[in-house]
mmCIF file of C-alpha atoms in Angstrom:
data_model
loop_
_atom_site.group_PDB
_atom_site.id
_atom_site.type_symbol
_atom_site.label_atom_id
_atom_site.label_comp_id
_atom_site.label_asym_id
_atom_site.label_seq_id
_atom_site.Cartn_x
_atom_site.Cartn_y
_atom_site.Cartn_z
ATOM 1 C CA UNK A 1 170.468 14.035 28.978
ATOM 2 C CA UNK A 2 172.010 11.701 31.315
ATOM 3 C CA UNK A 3 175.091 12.662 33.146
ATOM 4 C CA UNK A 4 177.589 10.769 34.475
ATOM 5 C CA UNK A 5 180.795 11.861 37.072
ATOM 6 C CA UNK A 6 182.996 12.248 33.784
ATOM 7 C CA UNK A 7 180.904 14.916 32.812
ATOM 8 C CA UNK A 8 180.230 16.187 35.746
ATOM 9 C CA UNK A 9 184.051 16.691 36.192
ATOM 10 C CA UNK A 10 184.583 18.095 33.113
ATOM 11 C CA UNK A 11 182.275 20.912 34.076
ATOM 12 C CA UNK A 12 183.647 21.499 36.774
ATOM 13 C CA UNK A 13 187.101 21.412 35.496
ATOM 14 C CA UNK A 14 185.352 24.248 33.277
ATOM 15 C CA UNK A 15 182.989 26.160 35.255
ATOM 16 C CA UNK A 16 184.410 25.905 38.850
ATOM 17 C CA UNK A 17 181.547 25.185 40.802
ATOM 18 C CA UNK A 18 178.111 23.322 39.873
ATOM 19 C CA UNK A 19 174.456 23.650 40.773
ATOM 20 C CA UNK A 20 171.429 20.773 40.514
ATOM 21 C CA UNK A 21 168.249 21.112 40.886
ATOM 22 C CA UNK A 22 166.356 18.316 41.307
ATOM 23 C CA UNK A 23 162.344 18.334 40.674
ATOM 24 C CA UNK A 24 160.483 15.287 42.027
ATOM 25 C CA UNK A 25 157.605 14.837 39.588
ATOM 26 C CA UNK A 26 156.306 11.833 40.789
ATOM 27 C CA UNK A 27 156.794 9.064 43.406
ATOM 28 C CA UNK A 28 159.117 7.602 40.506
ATOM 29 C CA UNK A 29 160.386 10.337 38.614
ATOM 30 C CA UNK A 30 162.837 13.023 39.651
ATOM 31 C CA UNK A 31 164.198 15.617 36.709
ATOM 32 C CA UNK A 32 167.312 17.258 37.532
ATOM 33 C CA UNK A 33 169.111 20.336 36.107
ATOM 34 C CA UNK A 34 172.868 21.309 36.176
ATOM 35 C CA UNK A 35 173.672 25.306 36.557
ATOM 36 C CA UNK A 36 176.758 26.712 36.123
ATOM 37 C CA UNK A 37 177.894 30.074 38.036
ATOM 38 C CA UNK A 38 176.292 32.726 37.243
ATOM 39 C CA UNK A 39 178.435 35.659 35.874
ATOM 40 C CA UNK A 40 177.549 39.025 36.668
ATOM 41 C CA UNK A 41 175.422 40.396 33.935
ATOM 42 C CA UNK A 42 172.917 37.381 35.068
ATOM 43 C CA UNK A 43 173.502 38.180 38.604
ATOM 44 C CA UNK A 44 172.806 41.445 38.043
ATOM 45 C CA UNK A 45 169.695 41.390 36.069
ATOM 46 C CA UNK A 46 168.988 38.692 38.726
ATOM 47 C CA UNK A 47 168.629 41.125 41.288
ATOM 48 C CA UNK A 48 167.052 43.625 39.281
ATOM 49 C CA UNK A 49 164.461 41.751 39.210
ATOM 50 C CA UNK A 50 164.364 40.370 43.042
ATOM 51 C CA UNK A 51 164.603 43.509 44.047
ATOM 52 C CA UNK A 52 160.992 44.264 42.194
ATOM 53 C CA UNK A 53 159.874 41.577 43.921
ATOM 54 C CA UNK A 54 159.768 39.263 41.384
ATOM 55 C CA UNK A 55 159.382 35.863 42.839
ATOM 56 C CA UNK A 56 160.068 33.576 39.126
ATOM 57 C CA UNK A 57 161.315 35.797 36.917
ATOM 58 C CA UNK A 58 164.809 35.780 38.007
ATOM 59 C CA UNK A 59 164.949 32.393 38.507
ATOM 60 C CA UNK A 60 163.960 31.896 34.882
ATOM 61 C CA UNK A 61 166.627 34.176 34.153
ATOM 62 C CA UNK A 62 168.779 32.490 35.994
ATOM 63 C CA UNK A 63 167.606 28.878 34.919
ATOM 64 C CA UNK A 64 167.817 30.149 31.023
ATOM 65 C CA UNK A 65 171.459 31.490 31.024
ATOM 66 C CA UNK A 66 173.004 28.684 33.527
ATOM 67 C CA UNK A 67 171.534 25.630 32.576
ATOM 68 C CA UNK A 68 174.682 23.259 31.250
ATOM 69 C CA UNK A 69 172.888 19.838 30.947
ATOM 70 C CA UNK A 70 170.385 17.441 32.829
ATOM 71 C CA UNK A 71 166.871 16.763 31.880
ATOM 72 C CA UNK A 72 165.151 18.797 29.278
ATOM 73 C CA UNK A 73 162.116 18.543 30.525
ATOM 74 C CA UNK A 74 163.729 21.338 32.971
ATOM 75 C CA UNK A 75 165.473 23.663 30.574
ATOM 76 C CA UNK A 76 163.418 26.671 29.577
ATOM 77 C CA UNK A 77 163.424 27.079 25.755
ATOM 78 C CA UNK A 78 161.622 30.074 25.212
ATOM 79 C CA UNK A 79 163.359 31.899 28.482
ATOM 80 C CA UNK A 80 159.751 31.549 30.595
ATOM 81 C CA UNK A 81 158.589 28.238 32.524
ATOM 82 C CA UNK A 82 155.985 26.606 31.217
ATOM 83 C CA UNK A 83 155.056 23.676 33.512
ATOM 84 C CA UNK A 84 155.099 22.623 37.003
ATOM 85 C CA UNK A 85 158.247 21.206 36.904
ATOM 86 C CA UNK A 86 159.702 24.281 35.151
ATOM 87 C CA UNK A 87 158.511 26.533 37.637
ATOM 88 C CA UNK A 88 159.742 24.501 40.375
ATOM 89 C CA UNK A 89 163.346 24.621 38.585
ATOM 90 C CA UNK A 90 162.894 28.303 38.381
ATOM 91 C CA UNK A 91 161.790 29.113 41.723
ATOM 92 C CA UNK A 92 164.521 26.947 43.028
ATOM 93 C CA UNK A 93 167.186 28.977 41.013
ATOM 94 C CA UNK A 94 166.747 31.872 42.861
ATOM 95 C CA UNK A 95 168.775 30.717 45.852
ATOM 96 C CA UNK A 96 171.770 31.203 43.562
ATOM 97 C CA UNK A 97 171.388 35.048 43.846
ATOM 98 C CA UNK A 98 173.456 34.973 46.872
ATOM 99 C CA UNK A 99 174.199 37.805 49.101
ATOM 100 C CA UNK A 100 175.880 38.726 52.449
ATOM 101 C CA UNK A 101 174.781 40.780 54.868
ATOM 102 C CA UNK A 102 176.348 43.876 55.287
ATOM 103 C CA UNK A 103 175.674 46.921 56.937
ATOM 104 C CA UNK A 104 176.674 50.694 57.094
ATOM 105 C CA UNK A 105 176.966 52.904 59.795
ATOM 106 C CA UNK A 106 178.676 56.288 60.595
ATOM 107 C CA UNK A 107 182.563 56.161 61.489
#
């Protein structure tokens, strides 16, 4: 699916803020994926799953219930990557589990 800045607008205009990945695949061909925020219940299975030290598996998660449009060749059908590129996408996704440091201490 080729997107364009209407569309790209329009999701925005929906989703607030919007995430691409982009997979090089060759010296020619770049595949690129548009994620919209994750909500909570991804976030939080998300970091379920980081927290197991899982290094794909939440960015599948994340890849499967975000993904909004871009090239198919990135979207994960079945919920688990399947190629390179795939994993690449996934692995990529995981920088959307975002957190802050924080720290606790006696007052």
């Amino acid at each position: 699916m080729q997107v364009d800045q209407a569309q790209l607008d329009a999701w925005k205009a929906q989703y607030g803020d919007i995430f691409q990945i982009s997979v090089a695949l060759n010296d020619s061909d770049t595949a690129t994926a548009y994620l919209k925020p994750a909500d909570r219940n991804v976030m939080a299975v998300a970091l379920m799953r980081v927290a197991k030290d899982q290094m794909l598996e939440p960015g599948e998660f994340i890849l499967t219930n975000c993904f909004i449009g871009g090239d198919e060749r990135l979207k994960l059908t079945t919920g688990l990557a399947q190629t390179p590129a795939q994993i690449s996408a996934a692995l990529a996704a995981v920088a959307l589990v975002k957190t802050l440091e924080a720290t606790v201490k006696n007052a």
